[in-house]
mmCIF file of C-alpha atoms and ligand atoms in Angstrom:
data_model
loop_
_atom_site.group_PDB
_atom_site.id
_atom_site.type_symbol
_atom_site.label_atom_id
_atom_site.label_comp_id
_atom_site.label_asym_id
_atom_site.label_seq_id
_atom_site.Cartn_x
_atom_site.Cartn_y
_atom_site.Cartn_z
ATOM 1 C CA MET A 1 9.710 11.853 20.327
ATOM 2 C CA ILE A 2 6.304 10.611 18.455
ATOM 3 C CA PRO A 3 7.315 9.811 14.867
ATOM 4 C CA VAL A 4 4.610 9.314 12.264
ATOM 5 C CA THR A 5 5.032 5.494 12.013
ATOM 6 C CA LYS A 6 7.150 2.699 13.632
ATOM 7 C CA PRO A 7 7.404 -1.011 12.548
ATOM 8 C CA PHE A 8 5.796 -3.924 14.317
ATOM 9 C CA LEU A 9 8.634 -6.252 15.766
ATOM 10 C CA PRO A 10 7.756 -10.120 17.064
ATOM 11 C CA PRO A 11 9.633 -10.915 20.598
ATOM 12 C CA LYS A 12 12.475 -11.725 19.564
ATOM 13 C CA GLU A 13 12.471 -15.059 20.439
ATOM 14 C CA LYS A 14 9.996 -15.870 17.960
ATOM 15 C CA TYR A 15 12.160 -14.539 15.298
ATOM 16 C CA GLN A 16 15.328 -16.389 16.464
ATOM 17 C CA ARG A 17 13.490 -19.635 16.181
ATOM 18 C CA TYR A 18 13.193 -19.219 12.731
ATOM 19 C CA LEU A 19 16.857 -18.293 12.361
ATOM 20 C CA GLU A 20 17.782 -21.872 14.005
ATOM 21 C CA GLY A 21 16.237 -23.647 11.131
ATOM 22 C CA ILE A 22 18.129 -21.212 8.458
ATOM 23 C CA TRP A 23 21.429 -21.818 10.023
ATOM 24 C CA GLN A 24 20.839 -25.746 9.952
ATOM 25 C CA ARG A 25 19.204 -25.807 6.703
ATOM 26 C CA GLN A 26 22.050 -23.147 5.394
ATOM 27 C CA TRP A 27 19.469 -22.317 2.772
ATOM 28 C CA LEU A 28 19.435 -18.618 2.773
ATOM 29 C CA THR A 29 17.231 -17.269 -0.354
ATOM 30 C CA ASN A 30 15.771 -18.684 -3.518
ATOM 31 C CA MET A 31 12.408 -19.707 -2.571
ATOM 32 C CA GLY A 32 13.453 -21.736 0.335
ATOM 33 C CA PRO A 33 11.197 -23.325 2.908
ATOM 34 C CA LEU A 34 10.492 -20.558 4.853
ATOM 35 C CA ALA A 35 9.083 -18.182 1.718
ATOM 36 C CA SER A 36 6.871 -21.118 0.600
ATOM 37 C CA GLU A 37 5.739 -21.318 4.192
ATOM 38 C CA LEU A 38 5.010 -17.800 4.233
ATOM 39 C CA GLU A 39 3.132 -17.932 0.859
ATOM 40 C CA ILE A 40 1.150 -20.789 2.073
ATOM 41 C CA GLU A 41 0.136 -19.319 5.605
ATOM 42 C CA LEU A 42 -0.629 -16.186 3.308
ATOM 43 C CA LYS A 43 -3.169 -17.765 0.941
ATOM 44 C CA ARG A 44 -4.618 -19.181 3.998
ATOM 45 C CA HIS A 45 -5.063 -16.185 5.843
ATOM 46 C CA LEU A 46 -6.661 -14.089 2.951
ATOM 47 C CA ASN A 47 -8.465 -16.577 1.389
ATOM 48 C CA LEU A 48 -6.702 -16.753 -1.868
ATOM 49 C CA LYS A 49 -5.533 -19.231 -4.053
ATOM 50 C CA TYR A 50 -2.560 -18.116 -5.491
ATOM 51 C CA ILE A 51 -0.162 -15.391 -4.077
ATOM 52 C CA LEU A 52 3.927 -14.923 -4.666
ATOM 53 C CA PHE A 53 6.246 -13.830 -2.439
ATOM 54 C CA VAL A 54 8.444 -11.303 -4.066
ATOM 55 C CA THR A 55 11.327 -8.419 -3.266
ATOM 56 C CA ASN A 56 8.913 -5.451 -2.392
ATOM 57 C CA GLY A 57 5.777 -3.594 -3.766
ATOM 58 C CA THR A 58 7.889 -1.857 -6.628
ATOM 59 C CA ILE A 59 9.131 -5.135 -8.171
ATOM 60 C CA ALA A 60 5.887 -6.413 -7.679
ATOM 61 C CA LEU A 61 4.328 -3.433 -9.691
ATOM 62 C CA GLN A 62 7.220 -4.094 -12.104
ATOM 63 C CA MET A 63 6.579 -7.733 -12.742
ATOM 64 C CA ALA A 64 2.740 -7.186 -13.368
ATOM 65 C CA ILE A 65 3.193 -4.804 -15.906
ATOM 66 C CA LYS A 66 5.601 -7.049 -17.475
ATOM 67 C CA ALA A 67 3.733 -9.989 -17.177
ATOM 68 C CA LEU A 68 0.677 -8.294 -18.836
ATOM 69 C CA ASP A 69 2.473 -7.084 -21.723
ATOM 70 C CA LEU A 70 1.400 -3.548 -21.264
ATOM 71 C CA LYS A 71 2.729 -1.399 -23.955
ATOM 72 C CA GLY A 72 1.466 2.415 -24.615
ATOM 73 C CA GLU A 73 -0.721 4.388 -21.968
ATOM 74 C CA VAL A 74 -1.447 3.096 -18.661
ATOM 75 C CA ILE A 75 -4.499 5.337 -16.812
ATOM 76 C CA THR A 76 -3.166 5.902 -13.178
ATOM 77 C CA THR A 77 -3.914 8.072 -10.396
ATOM 78 C CA PRO A 78 -1.670 11.072 -9.340
ATOM 79 C CA PHE A 79 -2.457 10.450 -5.727
ATOM 80 C CA SER A 80 -0.041 7.782 -4.438
ATOM 81 C CA PHE A 81 3.471 6.787 -3.825
ATOM 82 C CA ILE A 82 6.029 7.181 -6.336
ATOM 83 C CA ALA A 83 6.247 3.564 -7.141
ATOM 84 C CA THR A 84 3.124 3.688 -8.794
ATOM 85 C CA THR A 85 3.876 5.921 -11.401
ATOM 86 C CA SER A 86 7.655 5.147 -11.862
ATOM 87 C CA THR A 87 7.103 1.556 -12.491
ATOM 88 C CA ILE A 88 5.074 2.562 -15.342
ATOM 89 C CA VAL A 89 7.911 4.615 -16.834
ATOM 90 C CA TRP A 90 10.226 1.900 -15.927
ATOM 91 C CA GLU A 91 8.483 -0.210 -17.931
ATOM 92 C CA GLY A 92 8.624 1.880 -20.905
ATOM 93 C CA CYS A 93 4.830 2.832 -20.782
ATOM 94 C CA ASP A 94 3.429 6.231 -20.575
ATOM 95 C CA PRO A 95 1.540 7.103 -17.291
ATOM 96 C CA VAL A 96 -1.728 9.234 -18.391
ATOM 97 C CA PHE A 97 -3.158 11.112 -14.849
ATOM 98 C CA VAL A 98 -6.345 10.894 -14.048
ATOM 99 C CA ASP A 99 -7.976 12.973 -11.421
ATOM 100 C CA ILE A 100 -9.035 11.833 -8.408
ATOM 101 C CA ASP A 101 -12.218 12.179 -6.480
ATOM 102 C CA PRO A 102 -12.529 13.983 -3.690
ATOM 103 C CA LYS A 103 -14.290 12.067 -1.145
ATOM 104 C CA THR A 104 -12.324 8.741 -1.279
ATOM 105 C CA LEU A 105 -9.294 10.504 -2.527
ATOM 106 C CA ASN A 106 -9.080 7.330 -5.325
ATOM 107 C CA ILE A 107 -8.901 7.487 -8.673
ATOM 108 C CA ASP A 108 -12.320 8.785 -9.878
ATOM 109 C CA ALA A 109 -13.593 6.251 -12.253
ATOM 110 C CA ASN A 110 -16.342 8.617 -13.536
ATOM 111 C CA LYS A 111 -13.107 10.425 -15.488
ATOM 112 C CA ILE A 112 -11.316 7.242 -16.478
ATOM 113 C CA GLU A 113 -13.334 6.676 -20.028
ATOM 114 C CA ASP A 114 -12.242 10.416 -21.433
ATOM 115 C CA ALA A 115 -8.881 9.431 -21.068
ATOM 116 C CA ILE A 116 -8.684 6.152 -22.711
ATOM 117 C CA THR A 117 -7.309 6.442 -26.356
ATOM 118 C CA GLU A 118 -6.228 3.798 -28.770
ATOM 119 C CA ASN A 119 -2.701 3.373 -27.338
ATOM 120 C CA THR A 120 -4.238 2.921 -23.578
ATOM 121 C CA SER A 121 -3.531 -0.841 -22.416
ATOM 122 C CA ALA A 122 -4.541 -0.712 -18.844
ATOM 123 C CA ILE A 123 -5.502 0.932 -15.318
ATOM 124 C CA LEU A 124 -3.122 0.796 -12.505
ATOM 125 C CA ALA A 125 -5.005 2.063 -9.847
ATOM 126 C CA THR A 126 -3.774 2.203 -6.265
ATOM 127 C CA HIS A 127 -6.436 1.676 -3.165
ATOM 128 C CA VAL A 128 -5.302 4.837 -1.404
ATOM 129 C CA TYR A 129 -4.820 4.282 2.594
ATOM 130 C CA GLY A 130 -6.526 0.998 2.291
ATOM 131 C CA ASN A 131 -9.728 1.986 0.760
ATOM 132 C CA PRO A 132 -10.717 0.500 -2.235
ATOM 133 C CA CYS A 133 -11.000 2.005 -5.608
ATOM 134 C CA ASP A 134 -14.646 1.727 -7.343
ATOM 135 C CA VAL A 135 -13.944 -1.794 -8.277
ATOM 136 C CA GLU A 136 -17.221 -2.360 -9.882
ATOM 137 C CA HIS A 137 -17.287 0.372 -11.997
ATOM 138 C CA ILE A 138 -13.765 -0.028 -12.980
ATOM 139 C CA GLU A 139 -14.351 -3.623 -13.791
ATOM 140 C CA LYS A 140 -17.078 -2.292 -16.361
ATOM 141 C CA ILE A 141 -15.011 0.492 -17.865
ATOM 142 C CA ALA A 142 -11.992 -2.494 -18.621
ATOM 143 C CA LYS A 143 -14.463 -4.990 -20.146
ATOM 144 C CA LYS A 144 -16.136 -2.336 -22.654
ATOM 145 C CA HIS A 145 -12.351 -1.238 -23.736
ATOM 146 C CA ASN A 146 -10.823 -4.391 -23.434
ATOM 147 C CA LEU A 147 -8.037 -3.014 -21.221
ATOM 148 C CA LYS A 148 -6.156 -4.716 -17.916
ATOM 149 C CA VAL A 149 -6.590 -3.756 -14.580
ATOM 150 C CA ILE A 150 -3.466 -3.613 -11.870
ATOM 151 C CA TYR A 151 -4.565 -2.965 -8.488
ATOM 152 C CA ASP A 152 -1.749 -1.365 -6.518
ATOM 153 C CA ALA A 153 -2.507 -2.707 -3.146
ATOM 154 C CA ALA A 154 0.298 -1.740 -1.091
ATOM 155 C CA HIS A 155 -1.945 -0.285 1.701
ATOM 156 C CA ALA A 156 -4.803 -2.918 1.480
ATOM 157 C CA PHE A 157 -3.732 -6.034 3.478
ATOM 158 C CA ASP A 158 -6.571 -7.558 4.619
ATOM 159 C CA VAL A 159 -9.154 -5.070 3.708
ATOM 160 C CA THR A 160 -12.356 -7.472 1.596
ATOM 161 C CA ILE A 161 -15.317 -6.196 -0.074
ATOM 162 C CA ASN A 162 -18.377 -8.340 1.283
ATOM 163 C CA GLY A 163 -16.376 -11.103 2.665
ATOM 164 C CA LYS A 164 -13.899 -11.110 -0.576
ATOM 165 C CA SER A 165 -9.955 -10.145 -0.671
ATOM 166 C CA ILE A 166 -9.423 -6.745 -2.081
ATOM 167 C CA PHE A 167 -6.716 -8.739 -3.671
ATOM 168 C CA GLU A 168 -8.811 -10.690 -5.683
ATOM 169 C CA TYR A 169 -9.884 -7.739 -7.781
ATOM 170 C CA GLY A 170 -8.370 -6.982 -11.303
ATOM 171 C CA ASP A 171 -5.889 -8.965 -13.386
ATOM 172 C CA ILE A 172 -3.490 -8.510 -10.716
ATOM 173 C CA SER A 173 -3.156 -6.937 -7.260
ATOM 174 C CA THR A 174 0.065 -6.246 -5.807
ATOM 175 C CA CYS A 175 1.043 -5.349 -1.993
ATOM 176 C CA SER A 176 3.905 -3.900 -0.092
ATOM 177 C CA LEU A 177 5.374 -5.531 2.823
ATOM 178 C CA HIS A 178 7.641 -2.938 3.734
ATOM 179 C CA ALA A 179 8.204 -2.351 7.274
ATOM 180 C CA THR A 180 5.954 0.469 7.504
ATOM 181 C CA LYS A 181 3.512 -1.069 6.528
ATOM 182 C CA LEU A 182 0.955 -2.857 9.132
ATOM 183 C CA TYR A 183 1.792 -6.258 8.202
ATOM 184 C CA HIS A 184 5.362 -6.457 6.964
ATOM 185 C CA SER A 185 8.245 -8.692 6.483
ATOM 186 C CA GLY A 186 11.330 -5.953 6.625
ATOM 187 C CA GLU A 187 11.189 -5.845 2.688
ATOM 188 C CA GLY A 188 8.786 -7.850 0.795
ATOM 189 C CA GLY A 189 6.055 -7.321 -1.916
ATOM 190 C CA LEU A 190 3.113 -9.759 -3.147
ATOM 191 C CA ILE A 191 1.352 -10.681 -6.223
ATOM 192 C CA THR A 192 -1.708 -11.858 -6.382
ATOM 193 C CA ALA A 193 -3.610 -12.733 -9.710
ATOM 194 C CA ASN A 194 -6.850 -14.973 -10.407
ATOM 195 C CA ASP A 195 -5.712 -16.353 -13.555
ATOM 196 C CA PRO A 196 -3.182 -19.521 -12.557
ATOM 197 C CA LYS A 197 -1.649 -18.933 -15.890
ATOM 198 C CA LEU A 198 -0.708 -15.545 -15.098
ATOM 199 C CA LEU A 199 0.466 -16.492 -11.826
ATOM 200 C CA LYS A 200 2.794 -19.068 -13.275
ATOM 201 C CA LYS A 201 4.614 -16.958 -15.508
ATOM 202 C CA MET A 202 4.971 -14.254 -12.685
ATOM 203 C CA ALA A 203 6.805 -16.971 -10.885
ATOM 204 C CA PHE A 204 9.455 -17.683 -14.043
ATOM 205 C CA ILE A 205 9.248 -13.682 -14.307
ATOM 206 C CA ARG A 206 10.555 -13.678 -10.469
ATOM 207 C CA ASN A 207 13.187 -16.202 -11.065
ATOM 208 C CA PHE A 208 15.168 -14.322 -13.991
ATOM 209 C CA GLY A 209 12.986 -16.419 -16.160
ATOM 210 C CA PHE A 210 14.237 -19.694 -15.583
ATOM 211 C CA ASN A 211 11.909 -22.786 -16.209
ATOM 212 C CA GLY A 212 14.673 -25.266 -15.391
ATOM 213 C CA PRO A 213 18.635 -25.073 -14.580
ATOM 214 C CA GLU A 214 19.528 -24.381 -18.100
ATOM 215 C CA SER A 215 16.707 -22.699 -19.873
ATOM 216 C CA PHE A 216 13.856 -20.141 -19.706
ATOM 217 C CA ALA A 217 10.187 -19.337 -20.246
ATOM 218 C CA GLU A 218 10.281 -15.674 -19.903
ATOM 219 C CA LEU A 219 12.079 -12.151 -19.863
ATOM 220 C CA GLY A 220 12.858 -12.258 -15.618
ATOM 221 C CA ILE A 221 14.155 -10.292 -12.812
ATOM 222 C CA ASN A 222 15.210 -11.115 -9.703
ATOM 223 C CA GLY A 223 11.931 -10.661 -7.867
ATOM 224 C CA LYS A 224 12.637 -13.392 -4.809
ATOM 225 C CA ASN A 225 12.955 -12.581 -1.098
ATOM 226 C CA SER A 226 15.136 -14.107 1.228
ATOM 227 C CA GLU A 227 14.428 -16.244 4.128
ATOM 228 C CA PHE A 228 15.289 -13.768 6.502
ATOM 229 C CA HIS A 229 12.643 -11.624 5.320
ATOM 230 C CA ALA A 230 9.894 -14.779 4.905
ATOM 231 C CA ALA A 231 10.763 -15.041 8.750
ATOM 232 C CA MET A 232 9.910 -11.718 9.763
ATOM 233 C CA GLY A 233 6.498 -12.049 7.621
ATOM 234 C CA LEU A 234 5.913 -15.426 9.482
ATOM 235 C CA ALA A 235 6.724 -14.214 12.850
ATOM 236 C CA ASN A 236 4.572 -11.195 12.335
ATOM 237 C CA LEU A 237 1.865 -13.192 10.758
ATOM 238 C CA GLU A 238 0.981 -14.802 14.520
ATOM 239 C CA TYR A 239 0.360 -10.989 15.673
ATOM 240 C CA ILE A 240 -1.878 -9.727 13.059
ATOM 241 C CA GLN A 241 -4.710 -9.996 15.365
ATOM 242 C CA SER A 242 -3.919 -7.752 17.598
ATOM 243 C CA ILE A 243 -1.805 -5.497 15.213
ATOM 244 C CA HIS A 244 -5.782 -4.626 13.731
ATOM 245 C CA GLU A 245 -7.348 -4.496 17.209
ATOM 246 C CA LYS A 246 -4.843 -1.992 18.370
ATOM 247 C CA ARG A 247 -5.045 0.289 15.477
ATOM 248 C CA LYS A 248 -8.413 0.042 15.539
ATOM 249 C CA MET A 249 -8.622 1.435 19.049
ATOM 250 C CA LEU A 250 -5.934 4.005 18.088
ATOM 251 C CA THR A 251 -8.264 4.969 15.233
ATOM 252 C CA GLU A 252 -11.362 5.032 17.564
ATOM 253 C CA ALA A 253 -9.802 7.048 20.040
ATOM 254 C CA TYR A 254 -8.622 9.948 17.251
ATOM 255 C CA ASP A 255 -12.038 9.778 16.013
ATOM 256 C CA LYS A 256 -13.189 10.749 19.062
ATOM 257 C CA ALA A 257 -10.795 13.371 20.189
ATOM 258 C CA LEU A 258 -10.789 14.999 17.203
ATOM 259 C CA MET A 259 -14.840 15.243 16.831
ATOM 260 C CA LYS A 260 -14.508 19.081 16.909
ATOM 261 C CA PHE A 261 -10.968 19.284 14.948
ATOM 262 C CA LYS A 262 -12.412 20.897 11.181
ATOM 263 C CA VAL A 263 -10.835 17.986 9.060
ATOM 264 C CA VAL A 264 -12.375 15.430 7.119
ATOM 265 C CA SER A 265 -11.530 11.787 6.684
ATOM 266 C CA PRO A 266 -11.556 10.103 3.343
ATOM 267 C CA LEU A 267 -15.139 8.397 2.555
ATOM 268 C CA TRP A 268 -14.341 4.712 2.622
ATOM 269 C CA HIS A 269 -16.080 2.166 0.425
ATOM 270 C CA SER A 270 -19.219 1.212 1.562
ATOM 271 C CA ALA A 271 -18.932 -2.608 1.484
ATOM 272 C CA ALA A 272 -14.971 -3.055 2.699
ATOM 273 C CA THR A 273 -13.628 -3.558 5.912
ATOM 274 C CA LYS A 274 -11.092 -1.075 7.284
ATOM 275 C CA ASN A 275 -7.522 -2.244 8.136
ATOM 276 C CA TYR A 276 -6.646 1.092 10.066
ATOM 277 C CA ALA A 277 -3.942 1.604 7.670
ATOM 278 C CA TYR A 278 -2.818 5.478 8.353
ATOM 279 C CA TYR A 279 -4.584 8.025 10.015
ATOM 280 C CA PRO A 280 -5.426 10.815 7.068
ATOM 281 C CA VAL A 281 -7.270 13.595 7.836
ATOM 282 C CA ILE A 282 -8.057 16.865 4.966
ATOM 283 C CA PHE A 283 -7.732 20.510 6.497
ATOM 284 C CA ASP A 284 -10.280 22.873 5.438
ATOM 285 C CA THR A 285 -6.784 24.961 4.611
ATOM 286 C CA GLU A 286 -3.170 24.303 3.877
ATOM 287 C CA GLU A 287 -2.244 27.224 6.275
ATOM 288 C CA LEU A 288 -3.820 25.529 9.340
ATOM 289 C CA MET A 289 -2.663 22.330 8.280
ATOM 290 C CA HIS A 290 0.953 23.802 8.616
ATOM 291 C CA LYS A 291 0.113 25.345 11.841
ATOM 292 C CA CYS A 292 -0.444 21.836 13.028
ATOM 293 C CA ILE A 293 2.634 20.302 11.610
ATOM 294 C CA GLU A 294 4.795 23.160 13.188
ATOM 295 C CA ARG A 295 3.177 22.955 16.530
ATOM 296 C CA LEU A 296 3.259 18.864 16.555
ATOM 297 C CA LYS A 297 6.879 19.086 15.622
ATOM 298 C CA ALA A 298 7.724 21.348 18.497
ATOM 299 C CA ASN A 299 6.707 18.889 20.641
ATOM 300 C CA GLU A 300 8.789 16.181 19.024
ATOM 301 C CA ILE A 301 5.617 14.625 17.373
ATOM 302 C CA PHE A 302 6.047 13.863 13.525
ATOM 303 C CA THR A 303 3.512 13.655 10.591
ATOM 304 C CA ARG A 304 3.996 13.333 7.368
ATOM 305 C CA ARG A 305 2.221 14.712 3.995
ATOM 306 C CA TYR A 306 1.144 11.426 2.393
ATOM 307 C CA PHE A 307 0.754 12.081 -0.750
ATOM 308 C CA TYR A 308 2.341 15.438 -1.585
ATOM 309 C CA PRO A 309 2.832 16.500 -4.174
ATOM 310 C CA SER A 310 1.121 15.277 -6.572
ATOM 311 C CA LEU A 311 2.884 13.066 -9.149
ATOM 312 C CA ALA A 312 1.128 14.566 -12.353
ATOM 313 C CA ASN A 313 3.251 17.838 -11.906
ATOM 314 C CA THR A 314 6.380 17.143 -10.066
ATOM 315 C CA LEU A 315 8.085 14.532 -11.768
ATOM 316 C CA PRO A 316 11.281 15.706 -13.604
ATOM 317 C CA TYR A 317 10.927 13.002 -16.409
ATOM 318 C CA LEU A 318 7.138 13.700 -17.090
ATOM 319 C CA GLU A 319 5.503 16.457 -18.846
ATOM 320 C CA LYS A 320 3.515 17.991 -16.219
ATOM 321 C CA THR A 321 -0.052 18.004 -15.903
ATOM 322 C CA ASN A 322 -2.644 20.007 -13.617
ATOM 323 C CA LEU A 323 -5.474 18.571 -11.929
ATOM 324 C CA PRO A 324 -7.357 20.610 -9.672
ATOM 325 C CA ILE A 325 -8.682 18.343 -7.540
ATOM 326 C CA THR A 326 -5.307 16.244 -6.755
ATOM 327 C CA ASP A 327 -3.493 19.558 -6.811
ATOM 328 C CA ASP A 328 -5.773 21.122 -3.978
ATOM 329 C CA ILE A 329 -6.317 18.059 -1.786
ATOM 330 C CA ALA A 330 -2.848 16.508 -1.591
ATOM 331 C CA LYS A 331 -1.920 20.050 -0.244
ATOM 332 C CA ARG A 332 -4.150 19.700 2.659
ATOM 333 C CA VAL A 333 -3.754 16.109 3.458
ATOM 334 C CA LEU A 334 -1.710 14.887 6.626
ATOM 335 C CA CYS A 335 -1.332 11.667 8.180
ATOM 336 C CA LEU A 336 -0.935 11.435 12.142
ATOM 337 C CA PRO A 337 1.177 9.194 13.880
ATOM 338 C CA LEU A 338 -0.299 5.613 13.893
ATOM 339 C CA TYR A 339 1.281 2.514 14.816
ATOM 340 C CA TYR A 340 1.194 -0.513 17.091
ATOM 341 C CA ASP A 341 3.389 0.917 20.091
ATOM 342 C CA LEU A 342 1.675 4.312 20.045
ATOM 343 C CA SER A 343 -0.529 5.114 23.041
ATOM 344 C CA ILE A 344 -4.020 6.032 23.649
ATOM 345 C CA GLU A 345 -2.372 8.856 26.062
ATOM 346 C CA GLU A 346 -0.044 10.031 23.040
ATOM 347 C CA VAL A 347 -3.239 9.927 20.604
ATOM 348 C CA GLU A 348 -4.893 12.109 23.212
ATOM 349 C CA LEU A 349 -1.847 14.460 23.803
ATOM 350 C CA ILE A 350 -1.864 14.990 19.902
ATOM 351 C CA CYS A 351 -5.264 15.627 19.450
ATOM 352 C CA ARG A 352 -5.131 18.052 22.038
ATOM 353 C CA LEU A 353 -2.381 20.245 20.706
ATOM 354 C CA LEU A 354 -3.948 20.185 17.326
ATOM 355 C CA LEU A 355 -7.350 21.483 19.238
ATOM 356 C CA ARG A 356 -5.226 24.069 20.303
ATOM 357 C CA VAL A 357 -3.652 25.330 17.366
ATOM 358 C CA GLN A 358 -7.580 25.430 15.846
ATOM 359 C CA ASN A 359 -9.006 27.642 19.028
ATOM 360 C CA ASN A 360 -6.085 30.254 18.959
HETATM 361 C C1 LIG B 1 0.826 3.011 -2.890
HETATM 362 C C2 LIG B 1 2.501 2.414 -2.433
HETATM 363 N N1 LIG B 1 3.019 1.873 -3.937
HETATM 364 C C3 LIG B 1 4.006 1.062 -4.056
HETATM 365 C C4 LIG B 1 4.900 1.211 -2.862
HETATM 366 C C5 LIG B 1 6.249 0.118 -2.709
HETATM 367 O O1 LIG B 1 6.145 -0.665 -1.890
HETATM 368 P P1 LIG B 1 7.741 -0.683 -1.667
HETATM 369 O O2 LIG B 1 8.059 -0.138 -0.821
HETATM 370 O O3 LIG B 1 7.583 -2.322 -0.967
HETATM 371 O O4 LIG B 1 8.797 -1.277 -2.902
HETATM 372 C C6 LIG B 1 4.803 1.442 -1.567
HETATM 373 C C7 LIG B 1 5.585 1.701 -0.583
HETATM 374 O O5 LIG B 1 5.294 2.728 0.253
HETATM 375 C C8 LIG B 1 3.198 2.625 -1.584
HETATM 376 O O6 LIG B 1 2.804 3.279 -0.495
#
């Protein structure tokens, strides 16, 4: 069986070494030494000044919206994971969907200004598959209209633009360290901000708002993460280089084997590095895509329609909006298996099966 993804696991001894310390200290959560160490190591790895390790990428988004005190309408993308939209609603704001760019699959920055009203407070955009949004254009729009910017960078760990971490763009960036992500801590998330005051506010928010044992600075939530998750994050970080190398090799094997296959890949930001987080392909027709899904399934190979359906016209708690490009592309996008343990031979098998469907 070939699943669409599989978590990377470090050698058991690496993880167990961290467990020894946890047992000795008997300090399991509440910003323990491993959680602090992970933040320090991630700051060094990503070349960032500020970072918070939190429960997951969803809480990170909620905390970002709360910290920026967003109200009213938040402009966002319909082509993302549900948490990008649901957190806006959860925090009492109204998502306003803007269609995507058919080439990059990110929010179309050229269409954002048309969606701004006097009630707009922010733009919340996803770097889809780790491919950076048009961050320069979005920044200009945000400045002109005095809007905040949050990037859902759940997929974008380790991506840089001209050498600068993608997490430095916008007022706040969030990331998911869920087990399915290329770098993970089992469950987990990150928040980064350039403004130290904002980061301090989010540190209070992460810990119920406490600013002392008997006093509160903010309305908070439990956004902390445990020592066990921090240990997984620390152990995995030691392997990040080989994770990237393996994923790059697999991606190049797909590219080569699919040269004659009629699909396109999203257009990557020209100044950005790739992190090979996913292998998405856009089919000419939904029909061909379904045939491919079925053929692979018959061989116990599983893919994922990521993201399908459009968030703009499927959620029972929102009015439906039809956005022609998202509606069309979401129907024709498929993510092929990509994970550390996948072999080149398996990639070649997947591609042979796909080509057979096309040629029949
Ligand atoms: C784009 C995007 N945003 C947010 C999330 C939520 O992250 P988490 O699962 O860590 O809560 C995910 C997770 O898959 C995601 O892909």
